[in-house]
Amino acid sequence: PDFDWAGIVAKAAGEVVHAELERLARRGLPPAQLQVRPEAWRRELRTLGVTGEHLEVGVARVELAIRRMSSSPIAARLLDPAMAEATSELALSAVVDGSVLSLRVDRTFVDPDGVRWIVDWKTGTHEGTGLDDFLEGELGRYAPQLARYAELLRRLDGRPQKIGLYFPLLDAWHEW
């Protein structure tokens, strides 16, 4: 059978981007401080099973996401370390409908108006026309996941919420 390298590279690159953003958040830095670290990304991608010519495709994909986020006003707002309760890769578990639900929220923070923001990074891309339709379709695709995030965070603090998807490769935000 054919091996789906495109899917494997995209998934692995997404994991590396998530890890970079978590490292940035732990250090309390804004996205303008993101660094281009191709050697580190190569190591991480190899660990995730990316090899050969696919390795450079993965590194390029991570670099594009990091460069776009480092200069993006949208990313600056979503990754602002000054926001209250700002955290990345927040692990949550709760009993929902008699089963234990465990998940990891990519980013959450509380803005100055007391609104809890729930952000999910999506490292997919879209080429061609119809970006708005693509973003709307992705929102529909991930709505159940976003609803679970919202439910668990609502149980913690009950604040008003805003939820959305951010696409670093597109520098696009779509709010639910």
CSV table of C-alpha atoms in Angstrom, one decimal:
chain,number,residue,atom,x,y,z
A,1,PRO,CA,0.0,0.0,0.0
A,2,ASP,CA,1.0,3.6,-0.6
A,3,PHE,CA,2.3,5.5,2.4
A,4,ASP,CA,0.5,8.8,3.0
A,5,TRP,CA,3.6,10.9,3.6
A,6,ALA,CA,1.7,14.2,3.1
A,7,GLY,CA,-0.6,13.3,6.0
A,8,ILE,CA,2.2,12.1,8.2
A,9,VAL,CA,4.4,15.2,7.6
A,10,ALA,CA,1.4,17.5,8.2
A,11,LYS,CA,0.5,15.8,11.4
A,12,ALA,CA,4.1,15.8,12.7
A,13,ALA,CA,4.7,19.4,11.7
A,14,GLY,CA,1.5,20.3,13.6
A,15,GLU,CA,2.8,18.6,16.7
A,16,VAL,CA,6.1,20.5,16.4
A,17,VAL,CA,4.3,23.8,16.0
A,18,HIS,CA,2.1,23.0,19.1
A,19,ALA,CA,5.3,22.2,21.1
A,20,GLU,CA,6.9,25.5,20.0
A,21,LEU,CA,3.9,27.4,21.2
A,22,GLU,CA,3.8,25.6,24.5
A,23,ARG,CA,7.5,26.4,25.0
A,24,LEU,CA,6.8,30.1,24.2
A,25,ALA,CA,3.9,30.2,26.6
A,26,ARG,CA,5.8,28.5,29.5
A,27,ARG,CA,8.5,31.2,29.1
A,28,GLY,CA,5.9,33.9,29.2
A,29,LEU,CA,7.0,35.4,25.9
A,30,PRO,CA,4.9,37.0,23.0
A,31,PRO,CA,5.0,35.4,19.6
A,32,ALA,CA,7.4,38.0,18.3
A,33,GLN,CA,10.0,36.1,20.3
A,34,LEU,CA,9.4,32.9,18.4
A,35,GLN,CA,12.7,31.6,17.0
A,36,VAL,CA,13.5,29.7,13.8
A,37,ARG,CA,15.1,26.5,15.0
A,38,PRO,CA,15.4,24.1,12.1
A,39,GLU,CA,17.8,21.7,13.7
A,40,ALA,CA,15.6,21.3,16.7
A,41,TRP,CA,12.6,20.8,14.4
A,42,ARG,CA,14.5,18.2,12.4
A,43,ARG,CA,15.2,16.2,15.6
A,44,GLU,CA,11.5,16.4,16.7
A,45,LEU,CA,10.2,15.5,13.2
A,46,ARG,CA,12.6,12.5,13.1
A,47,THR,CA,11.3,11.4,16.5
A,48,LEU,CA,7.8,11.6,15.0
A,49,GLY,CA,8.8,9.3,12.1
A,50,VAL,CA,9.5,11.8,9.4
A,51,THR,CA,12.5,10.8,7.3
A,52,GLY,CA,14.3,11.4,4.0
A,53,GLU,CA,13.1,14.2,1.7
A,54,HIS,CA,9.9,14.5,3.7
A,55,LEU,CA,12.0,15.9,6.6
A,56,GLU,CA,12.7,19.1,4.8
A,57,VAL,CA,9.1,19.5,3.8
A,58,GLY,CA,8.2,19.2,7.5
A,59,VAL,CA,10.8,21.7,8.6
A,60,ALA,CA,9.6,24.2,5.9
A,61,ARG,CA,6.0,23.8,7.1
A,62,VAL,CA,7.0,24.4,10.7
A,63,GLU,CA,9.1,27.4,9.7
A,64,LEU,CA,6.3,29.0,7.7
A,65,ALA,CA,3.9,28.7,10.7
A,66,ILE,CA,6.4,30.1,13.1
A,67,ARG,CA,7.4,33.0,10.9
A,68,ARG,CA,3.7,33.9,10.2
A,69,MET,CA,2.8,33.8,13.9
A,70,SER,CA,5.9,35.8,14.9
A,71,SER,CA,4.6,38.8,12.9
A,72,SER,CA,0.8,38.3,13.2
A,73,PRO,CA,-1.4,40.7,15.2
A,74,ILE,CA,-3.9,37.8,15.6
A,75,ALA,CA,-1.2,35.5,17.1
A,76,ALA,CA,0.0,38.4,19.3
A,77,ARG,CA,-3.5,38.8,20.8
A,78,LEU,CA,-4.0,35.1,21.2
A,79,LEU,CA,-0.6,34.5,22.8
A,80,ASP,CA,-0.4,37.7,24.8
A,81,PRO,CA,1.4,36.6,28.0
A,82,ALA,CA,-0.1,39.5,29.9
A,83,MET,CA,-3.6,38.0,29.6
A,84,ALA,CA,-5.1,36.7,32.9
A,85,GLU,CA,-4.9,33.0,33.4
A,86,ALA,CA,-3.1,32.5,30.1
A,87,THR,CA,-2.0,28.9,29.6
A,88,SER,CA,-1.2,26.6,26.8
A,89,GLU,CA,-1.8,22.8,26.5
A,90,LEU,CA,-4.1,22.8,29.5
A,91,ALA,CA,-5.0,19.2,30.4
A,92,LEU,CA,-8.5,18.8,31.8
A,93,SER,CA,-10.5,15.7,32.9
A,94,ALA,CA,-14.1,15.4,34.1
A,95,VAL,CA,-16.9,12.9,34.3
A,96,VAL,CA,-19.3,13.6,31.5
A,97,ASP,CA,-22.4,11.5,31.1
A,98,GLY,CA,-20.9,8.8,33.3
A,99,SER,CA,-17.6,8.6,31.4
A,100,VAL,CA,-14.2,10.2,32.1
A,101,LEU,CA,-13.4,12.8,29.4
A,102,SER,CA,-9.8,13.9,29.2
A,103,LEU,CA,-8.6,16.6,26.8
A,104,ARG,CA,-6.0,19.2,26.2
A,105,VAL,CA,-6.9,22.8,25.3
A,106,ASP,CA,-4.3,24.4,23.1
A,107,ARG,CA,-4.7,27.9,24.6
A,108,THR,CA,-7.0,29.6,27.0
A,109,PHE,CA,-6.9,33.0,28.7
A,110,VAL,CA,-9.2,35.6,30.3
A,111,ASP,CA,-9.4,39.0,28.6
A,112,PRO,CA,-9.7,42.3,30.4
A,113,ASP,CA,-13.5,42.1,30.0
A,114,GLY,CA,-13.6,38.8,32.0
A,115,VAL,CA,-14.3,36.7,28.9
A,116,ARG,CA,-12.7,33.2,28.8
A,117,TRP,CA,-11.1,32.6,25.4
A,118,ILE,CA,-10.6,29.0,24.2
A,119,VAL,CA,-8.3,28.7,21.2
A,120,ASP,CA,-7.5,25.6,19.1
A,121,TRP,CA,-4.5,25.7,16.8
A,122,LYS,CA,-5.1,24.1,13.4
A,123,THR,CA,-2.0,23.7,11.3
A,124,GLY,CA,-3.9,22.6,8.2
A,125,THR,CA,-3.7,24.8,5.1
A,126,HIS,CA,-6.0,25.7,2.2
A,127,GLU,CA,-5.0,26.8,-1.3
A,128,GLY,CA,-7.1,28.6,-3.8
A,129,THR,CA,-10.3,30.5,-3.4
A,130,GLY,CA,-13.0,30.2,-0.9
A,131,LEU,CA,-11.0,30.7,2.3
A,132,ASP,CA,-14.2,31.8,4.2
A,133,ASP,CA,-16.0,28.6,3.2
A,134,PHE,CA,-12.9,26.5,4.2
A,135,LEU,CA,-12.8,28.2,7.6
A,136,GLU,CA,-16.5,27.7,8.1
A,137,GLY,CA,-16.2,24.1,7.1
A,138,GLU,CA,-13.4,23.5,9.6
A,139,LEU,CA,-15.4,25.2,12.3
A,140,GLY,CA,-18.2,22.7,11.6
A,141,ARG,CA,-15.8,19.8,11.6
A,142,TYR,CA,-14.3,20.8,15.0
A,143,ALA,CA,-17.5,22.1,16.7
A,144,PRO,CA,-17.9,18.9,18.8
A,145,GLN,CA,-14.3,19.2,20.1
A,146,LEU,CA,-14.7,22.9,20.8
A,147,ALA,CA,-18.0,22.3,22.6
A,148,ARG,CA,-16.3,19.7,24.9
A,149,TYR,CA,-13.5,22.3,25.7
A,150,ALA,CA,-16.2,24.9,26.5
A,151,GLU,CA,-18.1,22.5,28.7
A,152,LEU,CA,-15.2,21.5,30.8
A,153,LEU,CA,-13.9,25.1,31.2
A,154,ARG,CA,-17.5,26.3,32.0
A,155,ARG,CA,-17.5,23.8,34.9
A,156,LEU,CA,-14.3,25.4,36.2
A,157,ASP,CA,-15.3,29.1,36.2
A,158,GLY,CA,-18.6,29.8,34.4
A,159,ARG,CA,-17.3,32.9,32.8
A,160,PRO,CA,-18.6,34.1,29.4
A,161,GLN,CA,-16.7,32.3,26.6
A,162,LYS,CA,-15.4,33.0,23.2
A,163,ILE,CA,-14.1,30.0,21.2
A,164,GLY,CA,-12.2,29.8,17.9
A,165,LEU,CA,-9.8,28.2,15.6
A,166,TYR,CA,-6.5,29.8,14.6
A,167,PHE,CA,-4.6,28.6,11.5
A,168,PRO,CA,-1.0,29.7,11.7
A,169,LEU,CA,-0.2,28.7,8.1
A,170,LEU,CA,-2.9,30.9,6.9
A,171,ASP,CA,-2.8,33.5,9.7
A,172,ALA,CA,-6.5,33.1,9.9
A,173,TRP,CA,-8.9,33.2,12.9
A,174,HIS,CA,-12.4,31.9,12.9
A,175,GLU,CA,-14.6,32.4,15.9
A,176,TRP,CA,-17.4,30.2,17.0
